[in-house]
Coordinates of C-alpha atoms in Angstrom, one line a residue:
M1 CA 54.4 41.8 87.3
I2 CA 51.1 40.8 85.9
K3 CA 50.8 40.9 82.2
A4 CA 47.9 41.3 79.7
D5 CA 47.4 42.0 75.9
V6 CA 45.5 45.4 76.8
V7 CA 45.2 47.5 79.7
I8 CA 42.6 50.1 79.9
I9 CA 42.6 52.8 82.2
G10 CA 39.0 54.0 83.3
S11 CA 35.8 52.1 83.5
G12 CA 33.6 54.6 82.3
L13 CA 31.6 54.3 78.9
A14 CA 34.5 54.8 76.5
G15 CA 36.6 52.3 78.7
L16 CA 33.9 49.7 78.7
V17 CA 33.2 49.9 74.9
A18 CA 37.2 49.5 74.5
A19 CA 37.1 46.4 76.7
H20 CA 34.2 45.1 74.8
E21 CA 35.9 45.5 71.3
A22 CA 39.3 44.1 72.7
T23 CA 37.7 41.1 74.5
N24 CA 35.4 40.4 71.5
R25 CA 38.7 39.8 69.5
G26 CA 39.9 37.3 71.9
R27 CA 42.4 39.8 73.8
R28 CA 43.2 39.5 77.4
V29 CA 42.2 42.9 79.1
I30 CA 42.9 44.4 82.5
L31 CA 40.3 47.4 83.2
I32 CA 41.8 49.7 85.7
D33 CA 39.8 52.2 87.8
Q34 CA 40.8 54.4 90.9
E35 CA 37.3 54.3 92.0
G36 CA 35.4 51.1 93.2
P37 CA 33.1 48.8 91.4
Q38 CA 29.9 51.0 92.4
S39 CA 31.3 53.7 89.9
M40 CA 31.5 51.6 86.6
G41 CA 30.1 53.5 83.8
G42 CA 31.6 56.9 85.0
Q43 CA 29.9 60.0 84.0
A44 CA 27.9 58.4 81.5
F45 CA 25.9 56.7 84.2
W46 CA 24.7 60.2 85.5
S47 CA 23.7 61.4 82.2
L48 CA 20.2 61.8 80.7
G49 CA 21.5 59.4 78.0
G50 CA 21.2 61.5 75.0
L51 CA 22.9 60.4 71.6
F52 CA 23.4 62.5 68.5
M53 CA 22.2 60.3 65.7
V54 CA 21.3 61.4 62.0
D55 CA 18.4 60.4 59.9
T56 CA 16.9 57.6 62.2
P57 CA 13.5 55.9 62.2
E58 CA 12.7 58.1 65.2
Q59 CA 13.3 61.2 63.5
R60 CA 11.3 60.2 60.4
R61 CA 8.5 59.2 62.6
M62 CA 8.3 62.7 63.9
G63 CA 8.4 64.3 60.6
I64 CA 12.1 65.3 60.9
R65 CA 14.0 65.6 57.7
D66 CA 17.6 65.0 58.3
S67 CA 20.6 63.9 56.2
P68 CA 24.3 63.4 56.6
E69 CA 25.0 66.6 54.5
L70 CA 22.8 68.7 56.9
A71 CA 24.4 67.1 60.0
R72 CA 28.0 67.9 58.5
Q73 CA 27.1 71.4 57.7
D74 CA 25.7 72.0 61.2
W75 CA 28.8 70.2 62.9
L76 CA 31.4 72.3 60.9
G77 CA 29.6 75.5 61.4
S78 CA 29.6 74.8 65.2
A79 CA 33.1 73.4 65.4
Q80 CA 34.8 76.5 63.4
F81 CA 37.9 74.5 63.2
D82 CA 40.8 77.3 62.8
R83 CA 43.9 75.7 64.1
P84 CA 46.7 73.6 62.2
E85 CA 46.2 71.1 64.7
D86 CA 42.5 70.7 63.8
D87 CA 43.3 68.3 61.1
M88 CA 42.8 65.0 63.2
P89 CA 39.8 66.4 64.9
R90 CA 38.2 67.3 61.6
Q91 CA 38.8 63.7 60.5
W92 CA 37.3 62.5 63.6
A93 CA 34.2 64.7 63.1
D94 CA 33.6 63.2 59.6
A95 CA 34.2 59.7 60.7
Y96 CA 31.7 60.1 63.6
L97 CA 29.1 61.8 61.3
E98 CA 29.5 58.7 59.0
F99 CA 29.0 56.4 62.1
A100 CA 26.0 58.4 63.5
S101 CA 24.2 58.4 60.1
G102 CA 25.1 54.7 59.4
T103 CA 25.8 51.8 61.7
M104 CA 25.5 53.5 65.1
R105 CA 21.9 52.9 65.7
S106 CA 22.0 49.2 64.6
Y107 CA 25.2 48.6 66.7
L108 CA 23.7 50.0 69.9
R109 CA 20.2 48.3 69.1
E110 CA 21.8 44.8 68.8
L111 CA 23.1 45.5 72.4
G112 CA 19.5 46.1 73.6
M113 CA 19.3 50.0 73.6
R114 CA 16.1 51.6 72.6
W115 CA 15.1 55.3 72.5
F116 CA 12.4 57.5 73.6
P117 CA 10.1 58.3 70.6
V118 CA 10.2 62.2 70.8
V119 CA 13.5 63.3 69.8
G120 CA 15.0 66.3 71.6
W121 CA 16.1 69.5 70.0
A122 CA 19.1 70.6 71.9
E123 CA 21.5 73.5 71.2
R124 CA 19.6 75.2 68.6
G125 CA 22.1 77.8 67.9
G126 CA 20.1 81.0 66.8
A127 CA 22.6 82.8 64.4
A128 CA 23.0 82.4 60.6
A129 CA 22.3 79.4 58.6
G130 CA 25.5 77.4 58.2
G131 CA 26.6 78.6 61.8
H132 CA 26.4 77.0 65.3
G133 CA 23.6 74.9 66.2
N134 CA 21.3 71.9 65.3
S135 CA 19.1 72.6 62.3
V136 CA 16.9 69.9 63.3
P137 CA 16.3 67.6 66.3
R138 CA 18.9 65.0 66.7
F139 CA 18.9 64.3 70.6
H140 CA 17.7 60.6 71.0
I141 CA 17.2 60.0 74.7
T142 CA 17.9 56.2 75.7
W143 CA 15.3 54.4 77.5
G144 CA 17.0 54.0 81.0
T145 CA 18.9 57.2 80.5
G146 CA 22.6 57.0 81.2
E147 CA 22.1 53.8 83.1
G148 CA 20.6 52.3 80.0
V149 CA 23.5 53.3 78.0
V150 CA 26.3 51.7 80.2
A151 CA 24.3 48.6 81.4
P152 CA 25.0 46.7 78.1
F153 CA 28.6 47.1 78.3
I154 CA 28.7 46.2 82.0
R155 CA 26.9 43.2 81.0
L156 CA 29.5 42.4 78.1
A157 CA 32.3 42.9 80.7
N158 CA 31.0 40.6 83.1
A159 CA 30.6 38.0 80.3
A160 CA 34.2 38.4 79.5
I161 CA 35.3 37.9 82.9
D162 CA 33.3 34.7 83.1
I163 CA 35.4 33.5 80.2
G164 CA 38.7 34.7 81.5
L165 CA 39.3 37.6 79.1
L166 CA 38.8 40.4 81.3
R167 CA 40.1 41.3 84.7
H168 CA 39.2 44.3 87.0
A169 CA 41.6 46.3 89.1
F170 CA 39.5 48.6 90.9
R171 CA 40.9 51.2 93.4
H172 CA 44.0 51.1 91.3
R173 CA 45.5 54.6 90.7
V174 CA 47.9 54.7 87.7
S175 CA 50.6 57.3 88.3
R176 CA 53.2 56.2 85.6
I177 CA 52.9 54.9 81.9
D178 CA 56.1 52.7 81.6
V179 CA 58.0 53.3 78.3
T180 CA 60.6 51.0 76.8
D181 CA 62.4 52.2 73.7
G182 CA 59.7 54.7 73.0
R183 CA 57.0 52.2 73.2
A184 CA 54.3 52.1 76.1
T185 CA 54.8 48.7 77.7
G186 CA 53.0 49.0 81.0
V187 CA 51.5 51.0 83.9
S188 CA 52.4 51.4 87.5
G189 CA 50.8 53.2 90.5
E190 CA 49.2 52.7 93.8
I191 CA 46.6 50.7 95.2
L192 CA 44.1 52.6 97.2
D193 CA 42.3 51.5 100.4
V194 CA 38.8 49.9 99.8
D195 CA 36.1 52.6 100.2
Y196 CA 32.3 51.6 99.9
A197 CA 31.1 55.2 99.5
P198 CA 28.0 55.5 97.2
R199 CA 28.7 56.0 93.5
G200 CA 29.8 59.5 92.9
A201 CA 30.7 60.3 96.6
S202 CA 34.3 61.3 97.6
T203 CA 36.4 58.3 98.5
T204 CA 39.7 58.0 100.4
R205 CA 43.1 58.3 98.8
D206 CA 45.0 56.1 101.5
V207 CA 47.5 54.1 99.8
T208 CA 47.7 50.2 100.7
G209 CA 50.4 48.9 98.2
E210 CA 51.6 49.4 94.7
F211 CA 51.2 47.5 91.5
S212 CA 52.7 47.1 88.0
F213 CA 51.1 45.8 84.9
A214 CA 52.6 45.0 81.5
A215 CA 50.8 45.1 78.2
E216 CA 51.1 45.2 74.5
S217 CA 48.6 48.1 74.3
I218 CA 47.7 50.8 76.8
V219 CA 44.3 52.6 76.5
V220 CA 43.7 55.8 78.4
A221 CA 40.0 56.3 78.9
S222 CA 40.1 58.4 82.2
G223 CA 37.6 61.3 81.5
G224 CA 38.1 64.9 81.9
I225 CA 38.9 67.7 84.3
G226 CA 35.6 69.1 85.5
G227 CA 35.9 68.1 89.1
D228 CA 38.9 70.3 89.6
H229 CA 37.9 73.9 89.3
D230 CA 41.5 75.2 89.7
A231 CA 42.5 73.1 86.5
V232 CA 39.3 74.4 84.8
R233 CA 40.5 77.9 85.6
A234 CA 44.1 77.4 84.7
L235 CA 43.0 76.4 81.0
W236 CA 40.2 78.7 80.8
P237 CA 40.2 80.5 77.3
R238 CA 40.3 84.3 78.7
D239 CA 40.9 85.6 75.2
R240 CA 37.5 84.1 74.2
L241 CA 35.4 84.1 77.4
G242 CA 36.8 86.5 79.7
E243 CA 38.0 85.8 83.3
P244 CA 36.9 82.5 84.5
P245 CA 34.2 82.4 87.6
A246 CA 35.5 82.4 91.0
H247 CA 32.9 80.1 92.2
M248 CA 31.1 77.4 89.9
V249 CA 29.1 74.4 90.8
S250 CA 30.2 70.8 89.8
G251 CA 28.5 68.6 87.3
V252 CA 30.9 65.9 87.9
P253 CA 32.5 64.1 91.0
D254 CA 35.5 65.4 92.3
Y255 CA 37.5 62.3 91.1
V256 CA 37.1 63.6 87.5
D257 CA 40.3 65.4 88.0
G258 CA 42.2 65.0 84.8
Q259 CA 45.4 63.4 86.4
M260 CA 45.7 60.7 84.1
Q261 CA 45.9 63.1 81.2
A262 CA 48.9 64.6 83.0
V263 CA 50.4 61.3 83.5
A264 CA 50.2 60.5 79.6
K265 CA 51.8 63.9 78.9
A266 CA 54.6 63.3 81.3
A267 CA 55.3 60.0 79.5
G268 CA 55.5 61.9 76.2
A269 CA 52.0 62.1 74.8
G270 CA 51.0 65.1 73.0
A271 CA 47.6 67.1 73.9
I272 CA 45.7 69.9 71.9
N273 CA 42.9 72.3 72.2
E274 CA 43.0 72.0 76.0
D275 CA 41.6 75.5 76.2
R276 CA 38.4 74.3 74.5
M277 CA 35.6 73.3 77.1
W278 CA 32.0 73.2 77.5
H279 CA 30.5 74.5 80.6
Y280 CA 26.9 75.0 81.3
C281 CA 25.1 78.4 82.0
E282 CA 21.9 76.9 83.7
G283 CA 23.4 75.1 86.9
L284 CA 21.3 74.7 90.1
R285 CA 22.9 73.8 93.5
N286 CA 21.6 70.4 94.3
W287 CA 19.5 70.5 97.5
N288 CA 20.6 66.8 98.0
P289 CA 24.0 66.5 97.1
I290 CA 26.0 63.4 96.2
W291 CA 29.4 64.8 95.6
P292 CA 31.0 68.1 96.8
N293 CA 29.4 71.2 95.4
H294 CA 27.1 69.0 93.4
G295 CA 25.4 70.9 90.5
I296 CA 22.4 70.0 88.3
R297 CA 21.7 71.5 84.7
V298 CA 18.4 72.8 83.8
L299 CA 17.4 71.6 80.3
P300 CA 15.2 74.6 79.6
G301 CA 12.6 75.0 76.8
P302 CA 12.7 78.3 75.1
S303 CA 10.1 80.5 76.9
S304 CA 11.8 81.6 80.3
V305 CA 13.0 85.3 80.3
W306 CA 16.7 85.2 80.9
L307 CA 18.4 88.1 82.6
D308 CA 21.9 88.6 83.3
G309 CA 23.4 89.3 86.7
N310 CA 22.4 93.0 86.4
G311 CA 18.7 92.5 85.3
D312 CA 19.2 93.0 81.7
R313 CA 17.2 90.7 79.2
M314 CA 20.0 89.0 77.1
E315 CA 19.6 89.4 73.4
P316 CA 19.8 86.6 70.6
P317 CA 21.3 84.0 70.5
C318 CA 21.6 84.1 74.3
M319 CA 18.1 82.4 74.8
P320 CA 17.4 79.3 76.8
G321 CA 18.6 76.1 74.9
F322 CA 20.3 78.0 71.9
D323 CA 23.8 78.9 72.3
T324 CA 25.8 77.7 75.3
L325 CA 29.1 79.5 74.9
S326 CA 27.7 82.7 73.5
T327 CA 25.4 82.8 76.6
L328 CA 28.3 81.9 78.9
K329 CA 30.4 84.8 77.5
R330 CA 27.6 87.3 77.7
I331 CA 26.6 86.3 81.4
L332 CA 30.5 86.7 82.3
A333 CA 30.8 90.1 80.5
A334 CA 27.9 91.7 82.7
G335 CA 30.4 91.3 85.5
H336 CA 28.7 88.7 87.4
E337 CA 28.9 84.8 87.6
H338 CA 25.1 84.2 87.8
S339 CA 22.1 85.0 85.7
W340 CA 18.4 84.7 86.2
F341 CA 15.4 82.9 84.8
I342 CA 11.9 84.4 85.2
L343 CA 8.9 82.2 84.3
T344 CA 5.7 81.2 85.2
Q345 CA 4.2 77.9 86.8
K346 CA 2.9 76.9 83.1
I347 CA 6.2 77.4 81.8
I348 CA 8.0 75.2 84.5
E349 CA 5.5 72.5 84.1
K350 CA 5.8 72.1 80.3
E351 CA 9.5 73.2 79.8
F352 CA 11.6 72.7 82.8
A353 CA 13.6 69.1 82.7
L354 CA 16.7 68.4 84.7
S355 CA 19.8 66.6 83.3
G356 CA 20.8 63.3 84.8
S357 CA 19.7 59.7 85.3
E358 CA 18.7 60.3 89.0
Q359 CA 16.6 63.4 88.1
N360 CA 14.5 61.4 85.5
P361 CA 13.3 58.4 87.4
D362 CA 10.5 57.7 84.9
L363 CA 12.8 57.6 81.8
T364 CA 15.4 55.8 83.8
S365 CA 12.8 53.0 84.7
G366 CA 12.2 52.7 80.8
K367 CA 8.5 52.2 81.6
W368 CA 5.7 54.1 79.4
L369 CA 3.3 54.1 82.6
N370 CA 5.8 55.8 84.9
V371 CA 6.7 58.5 82.1
L372 CA 2.9 59.1 81.5
R373 CA 2.2 59.4 85.2
E374 CA 5.2 61.9 85.5
R375 CA 5.0 64.0 82.5
L376 CA 1.2 64.3 82.1
G377 CA 0.2 64.8 85.8
K378 CA -0.5 68.0 87.5
G379 CA 2.5 70.3 88.0
A380 CA 6.1 69.7 87.0
T381 CA 8.1 66.5 87.5
R382 CA 8.6 65.6 91.1
A383 CA 12.2 66.3 90.7
V384 CA 11.8 69.8 89.5
E385 CA 9.0 70.6 92.1
A386 CA 11.4 69.3 94.9
F387 CA 14.1 71.8 93.6
K388 CA 11.4 74.5 93.5
E389 CA 10.4 73.8 97.0
K390 CA 13.9 72.9 98.5
G391 CA 16.4 74.4 96.3
T392 CA 18.3 77.5 97.4
D393 CA 18.2 79.0 93.8
F394 CA 14.4 79.4 93.6
V395 CA 12.2 82.3 94.5
V396 CA 8.4 81.9 94.0
A397 CA 5.8 84.8 94.4
D398 CA 2.5 85.8 93.4
D399 CA 3.5 89.1 92.0
L400 CA 6.6 90.8 90.5
E401 CA 7.4 93.1 93.4
T402 CA 7.6 90.3 95.8
L403 CA 9.6 88.2 93.3
V404 CA 12.1 90.8 92.8
A405 CA 12.4 91.3 96.4
G406 CA 13.2 87.7 97.0
M407 CA 15.8 87.8 94.2
N408 CA 17.5 90.7 95.9
R409 CA 17.6 88.7 99.2
L410 CA 19.3 85.8 97.4
M411 CA 21.9 88.4 95.8
P412 CA 22.1 91.4 97.8
G413 CA 25.4 92.3 96.2
A414 CA 23.7 92.4 92.9
P415 CA 20.3 94.1 93.3
L416 CA 17.9 94.3 90.6
A417 CA 15.7 97.3 89.9
L418 CA 11.9 96.4 90.0
D419 CA 10.9 98.9 87.2
H420 CA 13.7 97.8 84.8
V421 CA 12.7 94.3 85.2
R422 CA 9.0 95.0 84.9
G423 CA 9.4 97.1 81.8
Q424 CA 11.4 94.4 79.9
I425 CA 8.9 91.7 80.7
A426 CA 5.9 93.9 79.9
A427 CA 7.5 94.7 76.4
R428 CA 7.9 91.0 76.0
D429 CA 4.3 90.2 77.0
A430 CA 3.0 92.9 74.5
A431 CA 4.8 91.3 71.7
L432 CA 2.6 88.2 72.0
D433 CA -0.3 90.1 70.4
D434 CA 1.7 91.7 67.6
P435 CA 1.6 89.7 64.4
V436 CA 4.8 91.2 63.1
A437 CA 6.5 91.2 66.5
E438 CA 10.3 91.9 66.4
D439 CA 11.0 90.0 69.6
A440 CA 13.3 87.3 68.7
Q441 CA 12.2 85.0 71.5
I442 CA 8.6 85.0 70.9
N443 CA 9.4 84.3 67.2
A444 CA 11.6 81.5 68.5
I445 CA 8.9 80.0 70.7
N446 CA 6.4 80.0 67.8
H447 CA 8.9 78.3 65.6
A448 CA 9.6 75.6 68.3
R449 CA 6.0 74.8 68.4
T450 CA 5.9 73.9 64.7
Y451 CA 7.8 70.9 65.6
L452 CA 5.4 68.2 67.2
G453 CA 7.8 66.9 69.9
D454 CA 8.2 70.5 71.1
K455 CA 4.6 71.5 71.0
L456 CA 3.6 68.0 72.8
I457 CA 6.2 68.1 75.8
R458 CA 8.8 71.0 75.6
T459 CA 7.3 74.3 74.9
A460 CA 4.5 75.9 76.6
K461 CA 1.9 77.7 74.7
P462 CA 2.7 81.5 74.5
H463 CA 1.4 83.5 77.4
A464 CA 1.8 86.8 79.2
I465 CA 4.3 86.2 82.2
L466 CA 2.8 89.1 84.2
D467 CA -0.8 87.7 83.9
P468 CA -1.6 86.3 87.2
K469 CA -3.6 83.5 85.9
N470 CA -0.4 82.0 84.6
G471 CA 1.2 82.1 88.0
P472 CA 2.6 82.0 90.4
L473 CA 5.9 83.6 89.2
I474 CA 9.1 81.8 89.5
A475 CA 12.7 83.2 89.6
V476 CA 15.6 80.8 89.2
R477 CA 19.2 81.9 90.1
L478 CA 21.5 80.1 87.6
N479 CA 25.1 79.1 88.2
I480 CA 27.9 78.2 85.9
L481 CA 28.1 74.3 85.9
T482 CA 31.4 72.7 85.2
R483 CA 31.0 69.8 82.7
K484 CA 33.2 68.8 79.7
S485 CA 36.7 69.0 78.1
L486 CA 36.6 69.5 74.4
G487 CA 40.5 69.1 74.0
G488 CA 42.7 66.4 75.1
L489 CA 45.2 63.8 74.0
H490 CA 45.9 64.0 70.2
T491 CA 44.9 60.7 68.5
D492 CA 44.8 59.4 64.8
L493 CA 41.7 57.7 63.5
A494 CA 42.9 54.4 65.0
G495 CA 42.9 55.9 68.4
R496 CA 46.6 55.9 68.6
V497 CA 48.0 58.6 70.8
L498 CA 50.5 61.1 68.8
R499 CA 53.5 62.9 70.4
D500 CA 53.9 66.6 70.3
D501 CA 55.7 66.2 67.0
G502 CA 52.9 64.4 65.5
T503 CA 54.6 60.9 65.3
I504 CA 52.6 57.9 66.6
F505 CA 53.3 56.9 70.4
D506 CA 53.7 53.1 70.0
G507 CA 51.5 51.0 72.4
L508 CA 49.5 54.1 73.6
Y509 CA 45.8 54.6 72.8
A510 CA 43.3 57.0 74.2
A511 CA 39.4 57.3 73.9
G512 CA 36.6 59.4 75.4
E513 CA 36.8 62.8 77.0
V514 CA 40.4 62.5 77.7
A515 CA 41.0 62.5 74.0
G516 CA 38.6 65.3 73.4
F517 CA 36.0 62.5 72.4
G518 CA 38.4 61.8 69.4
G519 CA 41.5 63.3 67.8
G520 CA 42.0 65.7 70.7
G521 CA 38.8 67.7 70.1
Y522 CA 36.4 66.6 67.5
H523 CA 33.9 69.1 68.7
G524 CA 35.9 72.1 67.8
Y525 CA 34.6 74.9 69.9
N526 CA 31.1 74.0 70.3
A527 CA 29.1 70.7 71.0
L528 CA 25.8 69.7 69.4
E529 CA 24.8 67.7 72.5
G530 CA 24.4 63.9 72.5
T531 CA 28.1 63.9 71.1
F532 CA 29.7 63.1 74.5
L533 CA 28.0 59.7 74.9
G534 CA 28.4 59.3 71.2
G535 CA 31.9 60.2 71.1
C536 CA 32.7 57.8 74.0
V537 CA 31.0 55.0 72.1
F538 CA 32.9 55.8 68.9
S539 CA 36.3 56.6 70.2
G540 CA 36.2 53.5 72.5
M541 CA 35.3 51.3 69.6
K542 CA 38.2 52.7 67.6
A543 CA 40.7 52.4 70.4
G544 CA 39.5 48.9 71.6
Q545 CA 39.5 47.6 68.0
S546 CA 43.0 49.1 67.2
A547 CA 44.5 48.0 70.6

């Protein structure tokens, strides 16, 4: 049996951060992953690289006035903690906010990270003050996107290998946590056959052998469940969101299956808030997929008209970029699993971005010249134009009659009435010239443009959608996209896993999505964006330091 001081299960961002913190303290670490070395960095690699940070130089340069107090108000208004088991998640939220407004930026900057100067304004809420949403922009996009976030920790892992403190165990699948006298003392499982499939693609599960590792501390950092739609539907909060969709697109590869969480629970670990989850409403079917049922999320500006599957314009706060879960509930309540954006070429050029490192090669390159060419050139970005041309969810037309006919060809089982669609968009266009308009979306667009970052690169100048000079018209069929688990293994502030009775499971730690990004769900019911990568960094730090 191979022995180490610490065994870490999962080589995603949380696992890499934990490995760095442990080896930095002289501990001998084995880093296990069921995938190969090509998948190091996990889901963080595929991300846009956004980090939720508070009162930063980047914010201040953009004229944003933020504070720890405002951030905490926004977080608690969004989390809506209401369960007895939310005690540890609330403590984790407070600790993360202290980190995000304190040492987080300097910690990451010392590792080489830098951020795009325009801070993004994600998940704006749209209800009452003190309720859900970011009051100010806090979404800091890392130069290099997700690749730029994981690269420093991969570099540190390689340095730890060079001095003999870290050992990789790729293609090792943990199927049991070994427990002796109530303490986690090791892990056992199967060695999977080598597979050189590209990052994110499905890999073989053929078994070639078995393994067993012993350690003083075990850290579970294995990610969420978004690749297993049956598991998502089994945990779906029907009382809050209605019946789950029969068909969704996958925002994560199929190996994001939640199996390690089940293994930990079988060993005696407690889990809470597993019915809290974060799935997006703006999913596109990837025309060039990497993993099965590969979906890409649209990161929309505020101007597209959003219709439910019946063709009814959705009311506030169900507007693009404002309130994810309210919109998800509203879409499903209409009796369909899809919805529609209707927009113009001017809107798509200014407002459409796609989530993911591979969809933003300019930001991933970290080079200003590439960004200027991509973002200021004619048309939308190349990635967006490719989806418009090749994606199965897009309809482009010069007039509304042809557009709606194309939409109905895409969804013949849910046909839209042309006159109904025209009337709603015409009413919206008429509100542009009314100085006291009651159209909440028009008011939201005008408000967004008071922020320099939105005015420069994220929000189109208000214009009539039905005016041909702003065309062509574009319709986008939107799918539900699986993404994040907001609940998970219950942990204390040291990252130690708790049992169902609240006692400490000696020797066992958890970090990242498998632990609800901290405490078993530090988001509560709603995420403010940038808090997934941030939560992986923070919980990985805590678990690695403690283990």
